[in-house]
Coordinates of C-alpha atoms in Angstrom, one line a residue:
Chain A
M452 CA -44.8 -3.6 12.4
T453 CA -47.0 -0.1 12.0
S454 CA -45.5 2.5 13.8
S455 CA -43.1 2.2 11.1
V456 CA -45.3 3.0 8.3
E457 CA -46.9 5.8 10.3
R458 CA -43.4 7.6 9.8
S459 CA -43.9 11.9 9.6
F460 CA -42.4 13.1 6.7
S461 CA -39.2 14.6 8.6
D462 CA -38.4 11.4 10.3
R463 CA -38.7 10.0 6.1
L464 CA -36.8 13.1 5.3
L465 CA -34.1 12.3 7.9
S466 CA -33.6 8.1 8.5
V467 CA -30.4 7.4 8.2
P468 CA -30.2 4.4 5.9
R469 CA -29.7 1.0 7.2
P470 CA -25.9 -0.7 7.5
K471 CA -25.2 -3.1 5.2
A472 CA -23.4 -6.6 7.3
G473 CA -19.2 -5.3 7.8
E474 CA -20.1 -1.8 6.5
L475 CA -18.7 0.5 8.7
V476 CA -21.1 3.3 10.6
L477 CA -19.7 6.5 11.7
T478 CA -23.5 8.4 11.5
E479 CA -26.0 7.1 14.4
E480 CA -28.9 7.1 13.6
L481 CA -30.5 10.6 15.1
G482 CA -32.6 11.0 18.6
P483 CA -35.3 13.0 18.6
G484 CA -32.9 16.3 19.7
G485 CA -30.3 15.7 17.3
K486 CA -33.4 15.1 14.4
R487 CA -34.9 18.8 14.9
I488 CA -31.4 20.3 15.4
V489 CA -30.5 18.6 11.9
M490 CA -33.7 19.6 10.6
V491 CA -33.5 23.5 11.3
V492 CA -30.1 23.5 10.2
S493 CA -31.1 22.0 6.5
L494 CA -33.6 24.3 6.4
L495 CA -32.6 27.4 7.5
S496 CA -29.2 26.5 4.5
L497 CA -31.3 26.0 2.0
L498 CA -33.5 29.2 2.3
I499 CA -29.2 31.3 2.4
V500 CA -28.5 28.7 -0.9
A501 CA -32.0 29.7 -2.7
Y502 CA -31.5 33.4 -1.5
S503 CA -27.8 33.2 -2.9
I504 CA -29.5 31.8 -6.4
Y505 CA -32.3 34.1 -6.2
W506 CA -30.5 37.1 -5.7
M507 CA -27.1 36.3 -8.4
Y508 CA -30.1 35.7 -10.9
G509 CA -31.1 38.8 -10.4
R510 CA -27.5 40.8 -10.3
L511 CA -26.5 39.1 -13.5
G512 CA -29.9 40.6 -15.1
E513 CA -28.6 43.9 -14.1
P514 CA -27.0 46.8 -17.0
T515 CA -23.5 47.8 -16.0
R516 CA -20.9 49.5 -18.1
L517 CA -19.5 47.0 -20.7
Y518 CA -22.7 45.6 -20.5
P519 CA -25.7 47.7 -20.7
K520 CA -28.3 45.6 -21.2
G521 CA -27.0 42.4 -18.3
Q522 CA -25.6 39.9 -19.1
Y523 CA -29.0 37.6 -20.2
E524 CA -28.8 39.6 -23.7
P525 CA -29.8 37.2 -26.6
S526 CA -26.8 37.8 -28.5
L527 CA -24.5 37.2 -26.0
W528 CA -25.7 33.9 -26.3
A529 CA -26.6 33.5 -29.8
P530 CA -23.1 31.9 -30.3
F531 CA -24.2 28.8 -28.6
K532 CA -26.5 28.0 -30.7
Q533 CA -23.6 28.2 -34.0
G534 CA -21.9 24.9 -34.7
T535 CA -18.8 26.5 -35.0
T536 CA -18.8 27.6 -31.7
W537 CA -18.8 24.6 -30.4
K538 CA -16.2 23.4 -32.8
F539 CA -14.0 25.4 -32.2
L540 CA -14.3 24.9 -28.0
W541 CA -13.7 20.8 -28.6
Q542 CA -10.8 21.7 -30.8
G543 CA -9.5 22.9 -27.4
A544 CA -10.8 20.2 -24.9
K545 CA -9.5 18.3 -27.7
L546 CA -6.1 19.1 -26.6
T547 CA -6.9 19.7 -22.9
L548 CA -7.9 16.3 -22.5
A549 CA -4.7 14.6 -24.4
A550 CA -2.9 16.6 -22.6
A551 CA -3.8 15.3 -19.1
G552 CA -4.3 12.2 -20.9
V553 CA -0.8 10.9 -21.7
G554 CA 0.1 13.5 -18.8
T555 CA -1.7 11.6 -16.1
V556 CA -0.3 8.0 -17.8
F557 CA 3.4 9.1 -17.2
A558 CA 3.2 10.4 -13.9
M559 CA 1.7 7.5 -13.2
I560 CA 4.5 5.4 -14.2
I561 CA 6.6 8.1 -12.7
G562 CA 4.3 8.2 -9.1
V563 CA 4.4 4.7 -8.8
L564 CA 8.1 4.1 -9.8
M565 CA 9.5 7.2 -7.3
A566 CA 6.3 5.7 -4.3
S567 CA 7.9 1.8 -5.3
L568 CA 12.1 3.2 -4.2
R569 CA 11.6 5.6 -1.5
H570 CA 9.4 3.2 0.3
G571 CA 11.5 0.1 0.3
G572 CA 14.0 1.0 -2.4
Q573 CA 17.9 0.7 -1.1
T574 CA 19.6 3.2 1.4
R575 CA 23.2 4.1 1.1
K576 CA 25.6 6.2 3.2
R577 CA 24.2 9.7 3.5
S578 CA 27.4 11.3 3.3
Y579 CA 28.0 9.5 -0.4
A580 CA 24.4 10.7 -1.2
L581 CA 25.4 13.9 -0.5
A582 CA 28.4 14.0 -2.6
L583 CA 26.7 12.3 -5.7
L584 CA 24.0 15.2 -5.1
A585 CA 26.8 18.2 -5.3
G586 CA 28.3 16.3 -8.1
S587 CA 25.5 16.4 -10.1
I588 CA 24.6 19.4 -9.6
A589 CA 28.2 20.8 -10.7
L590 CA 28.0 18.8 -13.6
V591 CA 24.6 20.2 -14.8
I592 CA 25.2 23.9 -14.0
A593 CA 29.0 23.1 -15.7
A594 CA 26.8 20.9 -19.1
G595 CA 24.0 24.3 -19.0
V596 CA 26.9 27.1 -18.9
L597 CA 29.3 24.9 -21.5
T598 CA 27.2 23.7 -24.1
S599 CA 23.1 23.8 -24.4
A600 CA 20.4 23.8 -22.2
R601 CA 19.4 20.5 -23.7
I602 CA 23.2 19.4 -23.0
A603 CA 22.1 20.3 -19.4
A604 CA 18.9 18.4 -19.1
L605 CA 20.4 14.9 -20.5
V606 CA 22.8 15.5 -18.0
A607 CA 20.3 16.1 -15.8
V608 CA 18.4 13.0 -16.6
A609 CA 21.8 10.7 -15.8
C610 CA 22.7 11.4 -12.9
L611 CA 19.3 11.2 -12.0
I612 CA 19.2 7.3 -13.2
I613 CA 22.9 6.8 -11.5
G614 CA 21.2 7.8 -8.5
L615 CA 18.3 5.5 -8.9
V616 CA 20.3 2.6 -9.3
F617 CA 22.5 3.2 -6.7
F618 CA 21.5 5.5 -4.3
S619 CA 17.3 4.2 -5.3
R620 CA 15.5 5.9 -1.6
Q621 CA 17.8 9.1 -1.1
S622 CA 16.8 10.1 -4.5
A623 CA 13.2 9.3 -5.1
A624 CA 13.3 11.5 -2.3
A625 CA 15.0 13.7 -4.5
Y626 CA 13.6 14.1 -7.4
T627 CA 10.1 14.1 -4.9
E628 CA 11.2 17.3 -2.4
F629 CA 12.6 18.8 -5.7
F630 CA 9.8 18.9 -8.1
R631 CA 6.9 19.0 -5.6
A632 CA 8.9 22.7 -4.4
C633 CA 8.7 24.1 -7.6
A634 CA 5.8 25.7 -8.9
L635 CA 3.5 24.6 -11.5
V636 CA 4.1 27.5 -14.2
T637 CA 7.4 26.9 -14.2
L638 CA 7.8 24.0 -15.1
I639 CA 5.6 23.7 -18.2
A640 CA 7.0 27.3 -19.3
S641 CA 10.7 26.1 -18.9
P642 CA 10.7 23.1 -21.5
F643 CA 9.0 25.7 -23.0
R644 CA 11.7 28.4 -22.8
F645 CA 15.1 26.7 -22.5
L646 CA 14.4 23.6 -24.3
Q647 CA 12.0 24.9 -27.2
V648 CA 9.8 22.2 -26.6
S649 CA 6.4 21.8 -28.7
P650 CA 3.5 24.0 -26.6
F651 CA 2.0 20.5 -25.9
W652 CA 4.5 18.2 -24.9
S653 CA 5.7 21.2 -22.5
V654 CA 2.7 21.1 -20.3
V655 CA 2.9 17.9 -20.9
L656 CA 6.3 17.6 -19.2
G657 CA 5.9 20.2 -16.8
L658 CA 2.1 18.2 -15.2
T659 CA 4.0 14.9 -15.7
L660 CA 7.2 16.3 -13.6
Y661 CA 4.8 18.0 -10.9
Y662 CA 2.1 14.9 -10.3
S663 CA 4.8 12.4 -10.9
T664 CA 5.8 13.5 -7.4
T665 CA 2.5 13.5 -6.0
I666 CA 1.0 10.8 -6.6
A667 CA 4.3 9.2 -5.7
E668 CA 3.8 11.0 -1.9
V669 CA -0.3 10.0 -2.3
I670 CA 1.1 6.1 -3.1
R671 CA 4.1 6.0 -0.8
S672 CA 1.3 6.7 2.1
A673 CA -0.8 3.7 0.6
L674 CA 1.9 1.7 0.8
R675 CA 3.1 2.9 4.4
S676 CA -0.3 2.1 5.8
L677 CA -0.4 -1.7 4.5
P678 CA 0.2 -3.9 7.7
K679 CA 4.5 -4.6 8.4
G680 CA 3.5 -7.9 8.2
Q681 CA 2.4 -8.7 4.7
T682 CA 5.9 -7.3 3.6
E683 CA 7.2 -9.5 6.9
A684 CA 5.1 -13.2 5.0
G685 CA 6.4 -11.5 2.0
L686 CA 10.0 -12.0 2.4
A687 CA 9.7 -15.4 4.1
V688 CA 7.8 -16.3 1.7
G689 CA 11.2 -15.8 -0.2
L690 CA 10.4 -13.2 -2.6
T691 CA 12.6 -10.4 -3.6
N692 CA 12.0 -7.0 -2.1
K693 CA 12.1 -6.5 -5.4
Q694 CA 9.0 -8.8 -6.2
T695 CA 7.2 -8.3 -2.7
M696 CA 7.2 -4.7 -3.8
T697 CA 5.5 -5.8 -7.7
T698 CA 3.4 -8.4 -5.9
V699 CA 2.0 -7.6 -2.9
L700 CA 2.3 -4.1 -1.1
L701 CA 1.9 -3.0 -5.3
P702 CA -1.3 -4.3 -5.3
Q703 CA -3.3 -3.5 -2.2
G704 CA -1.5 0.4 -2.0
L705 CA -2.6 1.5 -5.0
K706 CA -6.4 0.3 -4.3
R707 CA -5.7 2.2 -1.5
A708 CA -4.5 5.2 -3.0
L709 CA -7.1 5.5 -6.2
P710 CA -9.4 7.3 -4.5
N711 CA -6.6 10.3 -3.6
I712 CA -5.0 9.7 -7.1
L713 CA -8.2 10.5 -9.3
T714 CA -8.7 14.2 -6.7
Q715 CA -4.4 14.8 -7.8
T716 CA -6.0 13.4 -11.7
A717 CA -8.6 15.2 -11.9
S718 CA -6.3 18.4 -10.5
L719 CA -4.4 17.8 -13.1
L720 CA -6.4 18.2 -15.7
K721 CA -7.7 21.3 -14.8
D722 CA -3.9 22.9 -14.5
T723 CA -3.8 22.1 -18.5
S724 CA -5.1 25.3 -18.3
L725 CA -1.8 26.5 -16.9
G726 CA -0.6 25.3 -20.8
F727 CA -1.6 28.9 -21.9
V728 CA 1.6 30.6 -20.8
V729 CA 3.1 28.7 -23.5
T730 CA 0.6 29.1 -26.6
F731 CA -1.2 26.1 -25.3
R732 CA -4.1 26.5 -27.0
D733 CA -6.3 24.3 -24.7
L734 CA -10.1 24.5 -23.5
L735 CA -9.2 27.4 -21.4
T736 CA -7.0 29.6 -23.9
Q737 CA -9.9 28.8 -26.9
S738 CA -12.8 29.8 -24.3
Q739 CA -11.3 33.5 -24.1
G740 CA -10.4 33.8 -27.2
A741 CA -13.8 32.9 -28.8
A742 CA -15.1 35.4 -25.5
K743 CA -12.8 37.9 -27.0
Q744 CA -14.8 37.6 -30.6
F745 CA -18.0 37.4 -28.7
D746 CA -17.6 39.8 -26.2
N747 CA -19.1 37.5 -24.0
Y748 CA -17.2 36.8 -20.9
F749 CA -18.9 35.4 -18.7
P750 CA -21.6 33.0 -20.9
M751 CA -18.5 31.8 -22.1
L752 CA -16.5 31.3 -18.8
L753 CA -20.3 29.4 -17.5
V754 CA -20.3 27.2 -20.8
C755 CA -16.4 26.0 -20.1
A756 CA -16.8 25.6 -16.1
A757 CA -19.2 23.6 -17.1
L758 CA -17.6 21.6 -19.9
Y759 CA -14.4 20.9 -17.1
I760 CA -16.9 19.7 -14.4
T761 CA -18.6 17.1 -17.2
L762 CA -14.9 15.9 -18.2
I763 CA -14.2 15.5 -14.6
G764 CA -17.4 14.1 -13.9
F765 CA -16.8 11.0 -17.0
I766 CA -13.5 10.5 -15.7
N767 CA -15.1 9.9 -12.2
F768 CA -17.4 7.8 -12.9
T769 CA -14.8 5.6 -15.5
A770 CA -12.8 5.4 -12.8
T771 CA -15.6 4.0 -10.6
R772 CA -16.8 1.6 -12.3
L773 CA -13.2 0.4 -13.2
Q774 CA -12.9 0.3 -9.5
R775 CA -16.4 -1.8 -9.1
R776 CA -15.7 -4.6 -11.8
S777 CA -11.6 -5.0 -10.7
R778 CA -13.2 -6.2 -7.3
Chain B
M924 CA 4.3 -34.8 1.7
T925 CA 8.4 -35.8 1.4
D926 CA 9.7 -37.5 3.6
F927 CA 12.4 -35.7 6.1
V928 CA 15.8 -37.5 6.6
S929 CA 16.4 -37.5 9.6
T930 CA 19.6 -37.5 11.7
S931 CA 21.1 -36.5 14.3
E932 CA 23.0 -33.8 12.5
A933 CA 22.7 -29.6 13.2
L934 CA 20.4 -28.0 10.5
V935 CA 20.5 -25.0 12.3
Q936 CA 22.8 -23.7 13.8
I937 CA 22.5 -20.3 16.4
C938 CA 25.8 -19.8 18.0
G939 CA 26.7 -16.5 20.7
V940 CA 24.0 -15.1 19.4
N941 CA 23.9 -11.2 20.5
K942 CA 20.7 -8.0 19.4
W943 CA 20.4 -5.5 20.5
F944 CA 17.3 -2.9 20.2
G945 CA 18.6 0.4 21.1
Q946 CA 20.1 0.4 24.4
N947 CA 17.9 -2.8 24.9
H948 CA 20.0 -6.3 25.1
V949 CA 17.2 -7.9 23.6
L950 CA 19.1 -11.4 22.9
T951 CA 22.3 -12.1 24.7
D952 CA 24.4 -15.3 24.3
V953 CA 22.4 -17.6 22.8
D954 CA 23.2 -20.9 21.1
L955 CA 21.3 -23.7 20.5
D956 CA 21.5 -26.0 17.8
V957 CA 18.0 -27.3 16.2
N958 CA 18.7 -31.3 14.9
R959 CA 17.3 -32.8 11.7
G960 CA 13.7 -33.2 12.7
E961 CA 13.6 -32.0 15.7
V962 CA 11.5 -29.8 17.4
V963 CA 12.3 -27.5 19.4
V964 CA 9.8 -25.5 21.6
V965 CA 10.9 -22.1 23.2
I966 CA 8.9 -20.6 25.9
G967 CA 9.0 -18.4 28.1
P968 CA 7.0 -14.8 29.2
S969 CA 6.1 -12.2 27.6
G970 CA 10.0 -10.0 26.5
S971 CA 12.5 -12.7 26.7
G972 CA 13.0 -12.5 23.4
K973 CA 11.9 -15.7 22.0
S974 CA 10.3 -14.5 19.2
T975 CA 12.9 -12.1 18.6
L976 CA 15.3 -15.1 18.1
C977 CA 12.7 -16.8 15.7
R978 CA 12.8 -14.1 13.8
C979 CA 16.0 -13.7 13.7
I980 CA 16.9 -17.3 12.2
N981 CA 15.2 -16.2 8.3
R982 CA 16.7 -12.7 9.1
L983 CA 13.3 -10.5 9.4
E984 CA 15.9 -9.6 13.2
T985 CA 19.1 -8.8 12.2
I986 CA 22.2 -9.9 14.6
Q987 CA 24.6 -7.6 16.2
S988 CA 26.7 -10.5 16.1
G989 CA 27.7 -14.4 16.7
S990 CA 26.3 -15.9 14.1
I991 CA 23.2 -18.7 12.7
T992 CA 23.6 -20.9 9.9
I993 CA 21.2 -23.1 7.7
D994 CA 21.8 -26.8 6.6
G995 CA 25.9 -25.7 6.9
V996 CA 25.5 -22.3 5.3
P997 CA 25.5 -19.2 7.7
L998 CA 22.1 -16.8 7.2
P999 CA 23.2 -14.2 3.8
S1000 CA 22.9 -10.2 4.7
E1001 CA 21.2 -9.3 1.6
G1002 CA 20.1 -9.9 -1.7
K1003 CA 19.3 -13.2 -4.4
D1004 CA 21.4 -15.6 -2.2
L1005 CA 19.4 -13.9 1.1
A1006 CA 15.8 -15.1 -0.3
R1007 CA 17.1 -18.3 -1.3
L1008 CA 17.6 -18.6 2.1
R1009 CA 14.5 -17.7 3.0
A1010 CA 12.4 -20.0 0.9
D1011 CA 13.8 -22.5 2.3
V1012 CA 12.6 -21.5 5.7
G1013 CA 8.7 -21.6 6.2
M1014 CA 7.1 -19.4 8.6
V1015 CA 3.9 -18.5 10.7
F1016 CA 3.7 -15.6 12.4
Q1017 CA 1.2 -15.1 14.5
S1018 CA -1.1 -12.2 13.2
F1019 CA -1.1 -14.8 10.2
N1020 CA -0.3 -12.0 7.2
L1021 CA -2.2 -13.8 4.6
F1022 CA -1.9 -11.8 1.6
A1023 CA -5.5 -9.5 2.0
H1024 CA -5.9 -9.7 -2.4
K1025 CA -5.0 -12.9 -2.9
T1026 CA -7.5 -15.3 -2.2
I1027 CA -6.4 -18.5 -0.5
L1028 CA -5.2 -20.6 -3.1
E1029 CA -3.3 -17.8 -5.0
N1030 CA -1.8 -17.4 -1.2
V1031 CA -0.6 -21.2 -1.4
T1032 CA 1.0 -21.1 -5.0
L1033 CA 2.6 -17.4 -4.9
G1034 CA 5.5 -18.1 -3.5
P1035 CA 6.4 -22.1 -6.0
I1036 CA 4.9 -19.6 -9.0
K1037 CA 7.5 -17.0 -8.1
V1038 CA 10.4 -18.1 -6.4
R1039 CA 10.8 -21.7 -7.3
K1040 CA 9.5 -21.4 -11.1
V1041 CA 7.0 -24.9 -10.7
S1042 CA 4.0 -24.2 -13.4
K1043 CA 0.7 -22.7 -12.1
A1044 CA -1.2 -25.9 -12.9
D1045 CA 1.1 -27.8 -10.7
A1046 CA 1.8 -25.3 -8.2
T1047 CA -2.3 -25.3 -8.0
E1048 CA -2.3 -29.6 -7.6
Q1049 CA -0.2 -29.0 -5.1
A1050 CA -1.2 -26.7 -3.6
M1051 CA -4.8 -28.4 -3.5
G1052 CA -3.1 -31.4 -1.2
L1053 CA -1.5 -28.7 0.5
L1054 CA -5.0 -27.2 1.5
E1055 CA -6.8 -30.8 1.8
R1056 CA -4.0 -31.6 3.8
V1057 CA -5.4 -28.4 6.4
G1058 CA -8.2 -29.3 6.5
I1059 CA -9.6 -26.2 4.1
A1060 CA -9.7 -27.0 0.9
A1061 CA -13.5 -25.8 0.5
K1062 CA -11.9 -21.9 1.4
A1063 CA -10.0 -21.8 -1.6
A1064 CA -11.8 -19.3 -3.7
Q1065 CA -12.3 -17.2 -0.7
Y1066 CA -10.3 -14.2 0.5
P1067 CA -8.3 -14.7 3.6
A1068 CA -11.1 -11.5 5.8
E1069 CA -13.7 -14.9 5.4
L1070 CA -11.8 -16.9 6.8
S1071 CA -12.1 -17.1 10.7
G1072 CA -9.0 -16.9 12.2
G1073 CA -7.9 -20.7 13.1
Q1074 CA -8.1 -20.8 9.1
Q1075 CA -6.6 -18.3 8.6
Q1076 CA -3.7 -19.6 9.9
R1077 CA -3.8 -23.1 8.0
A1078 CA -4.2 -21.7 5.1
A1079 CA -0.4 -19.6 6.2
I1080 CA 0.7 -23.2 7.9
A1081 CA -0.2 -24.7 3.6
R1082 CA 1.2 -21.4 1.6
A1083 CA 4.9 -22.1 3.9
L1084 CA 4.7 -26.0 3.2
A1085 CA 4.0 -25.0 -0.2
M1086 CA 7.3 -23.5 -0.6
K1087 CA 9.2 -27.3 0.7
P1088 CA 10.9 -25.4 3.5
K1089 CA 13.8 -27.6 5.6
V1090 CA 12.7 -26.4 8.8
M1091 CA 9.2 -23.9 9.2
L1092 CA 9.5 -21.4 12.1
F1093 CA 5.9 -20.4 14.6
D1094 CA 6.6 -17.6 15.5
E1095 CA 3.6 -18.0 18.4
P1096 CA 1.0 -19.0 15.9
T1097 CA -1.6 -19.9 19.1
S1098 CA -1.9 -16.4 19.8
A1099 CA -4.4 -14.7 18.5
L1100 CA -6.7 -17.0 18.1
D1101 CA -10.1 -17.5 19.6
P1102 CA -9.6 -21.0 22.6
E1103 CA -11.8 -22.5 20.3
M1104 CA -9.6 -22.5 17.4
V1105 CA -6.9 -22.7 18.8
N1106 CA -6.7 -27.1 19.0
E1107 CA -7.7 -27.1 15.6
V1108 CA -4.1 -25.2 14.2
L1109 CA -2.4 -27.2 17.2
D1110 CA -3.8 -30.1 15.3
V1111 CA -1.7 -29.4 12.1
M1112 CA 1.6 -29.2 14.2
L1113 CA 1.2 -31.5 15.6
E1114 CA 0.9 -33.8 12.9
L1115 CA 3.5 -32.0 11.0
A1116 CA 6.1 -32.7 14.2
N1117 CA 4.9 -36.6 13.5
E1118 CA 5.7 -36.5 10.1
G1119 CA 9.3 -35.3 10.8
M1120 CA 9.9 -31.7 9.9
T1121 CA 11.7 -29.8 11.5
M1122 CA 10.3 -27.6 13.5
V1123 CA 11.4 -24.0 15.7
V1124 CA 8.2 -23.3 17.5
V1125 CA 7.7 -20.2 20.4
T1126 CA 4.1 -21.0 21.7
H1127 CA 2.8 -21.0 25.3
E1128 CA 0.7 -24.1 24.7
M1129 CA 2.5 -26.2 27.0
G1130 CA 0.1 -29.2 26.3
F1131 CA 2.1 -28.6 22.8
A1132 CA 5.6 -28.4 24.3
R1133 CA 5.2 -31.7 26.5
K1134 CA 3.4 -34.0 23.4
A1135 CA 5.1 -32.4 20.2
A1136 CA 8.7 -31.2 21.4
K1137 CA 12.4 -32.9 21.2
R1138 CA 13.8 -30.0 23.4
V1139 CA 11.9 -27.2 25.6
A1140 CA 14.1 -24.0 25.3
F1141 CA 13.6 -21.7 28.6
M1142 CA 13.9 -18.2 28.2
D1143 CA 14.3 -15.1 30.3
G1144 CA 15.3 -11.9 30.2
G1145 CA 17.4 -12.7 26.6
Q1146 CA 18.7 -15.4 27.4
L1147 CA 18.7 -19.4 27.1
V1148 CA 18.7 -20.2 30.3
E1149 CA 17.5 -23.8 30.3
V1150 CA 16.7 -26.7 27.1
A1151 CA 15.6 -29.7 28.1
S1152 CA 13.5 -33.3 27.1
P1153 CA 10.2 -31.5 27.9
E1154 CA 9.3 -34.5 30.8
N1155 CA 12.7 -33.4 32.5
F1156 CA 12.2 -29.9 32.2
F1157 CA 7.9 -29.5 33.5
S1158 CA 8.7 -31.9 36.1
A1159 CA 11.9 -31.3 37.2
P1160 CA 13.1 -27.7 36.0
K1161 CA 16.8 -27.1 37.0
T1162 CA 16.7 -23.6 37.7
D1163 CA 14.8 -21.5 39.4
R1164 CA 13.9 -18.8 36.8
A1165 CA 12.0 -21.6 35.2
R1166 CA 10.7 -23.1 38.7
A1167 CA 9.1 -19.9 38.7
F1168 CA 8.3 -19.5 35.5
L1169 CA 6.3 -22.8 35.8
S1170 CA 4.6 -22.5 39.0
K1171 CA 3.1 -19.3 37.7
I1172 CA 1.6 -21.0 34.8
L1173 CA 1.1 -24.6 35.4
P1174 CA -2.2 -25.8 37.0
H1175 CA -2.1 -26.8 41.0

């Protein structure tokens, strides 16, 4: 017992926490050779990081052509002492949060629907599905040429719904593959340009279309990772396909997919900044507007980055808490 | 439990069934009738198609030709009708397949509540009775992963019984169990058989076949080679293939 008390500093630093019962351990406890290697590598990387910070700190203080007194000039940071600056940024942050919040809810709803349909929906003859697809595209183009972009969009939505009802699996796959391949900026800009949608709803629409596909794929892969026996047991008890999906597969699949869904949500929140293409006044746009006025681009960006990190950290924190409580 | 009416009428009729997995002919012209209240034990070497046959009866596997009828009704091919038929056919799997995210009690009540539209209170009461019967009432609030294999399999039997099925299918119910847990599951099944439940049991447990089976069906290479009473089958098998199989598994 005495040996465990008199452990060296490096031993204590490198000790692996004892795994709890039933916990999967991928790291073995290190032997003496391994400990030496980890110690040396850790010290080296610590030195590198410390020197990088030191170098950056010095570099930012150096005068440049545009900022002869460097970035630590107090006048560059003075705006942050004024409440109005923060109020201005907060207006942007509110819109960022609102667009991200609404976008996440919509993307989740559509994502779950598409994943379920693509995983367990009915599938029919390929040729019929392709015929419907070709017909839909022709119809949408015709509507666009003959009438207005708005009517074409409505026709497209109607075709998608018909497709989802009669060719669930193929239509969900087509939706997912198509919008996942679209550039997010295009999806945000199109409603604004062609359908005269407001900046806020253009951003929400673009984010929803794009992130519903990535969320759908994340959930679908979680569903595929479930043992086949779960589906069979559900069906054998007499549940319909739909009931098996909603009561057996989705609850387990969503739980497995949650970490990846969170990644997508964080990414979605950051991508609200693409709203600048439709004059959406989100956090980043606001901060750049302020920076232009105060001529303090670097401090403003730094503060902005901190705000984004805080927002995403807050989301992750809440989600982890929720997940732990639901267990 | 409700009394199972014992008449000699066929409850499950399997007629000229053929099935292929790609090029692989896994079931060849299989004919088998299971009468009401009868226990038929299907035995045979690995890959003989006995599990597949069992899974075909509630259409977890589809067949390419022939017909399967249950209580006079041909197996529906899809939708609500198929779900309704499956509700009347209890199934117990080799790997238990309890719903991992639900407690043992919820596993048993799920079917009655969602399919039979029984009230939650009634379903719970019935489920507790069944769990009592299979001897795991104390585990009702626990999750499947917290139970031993034998307990999980007994919970799975309770889950199937909760639907008040006309026939129970057992697909190698003890093959995934540790040896000391096999008997607790077989005891439950034996009790069920004695109460007159119609059962189709795919198993390697010859002791169970001797004790519980009314008839033994021997399969080999996708064919139903021999159907006989357990006494006749084990003491005087008619076919060479059955003799060869028995000589490999029975103690000298």
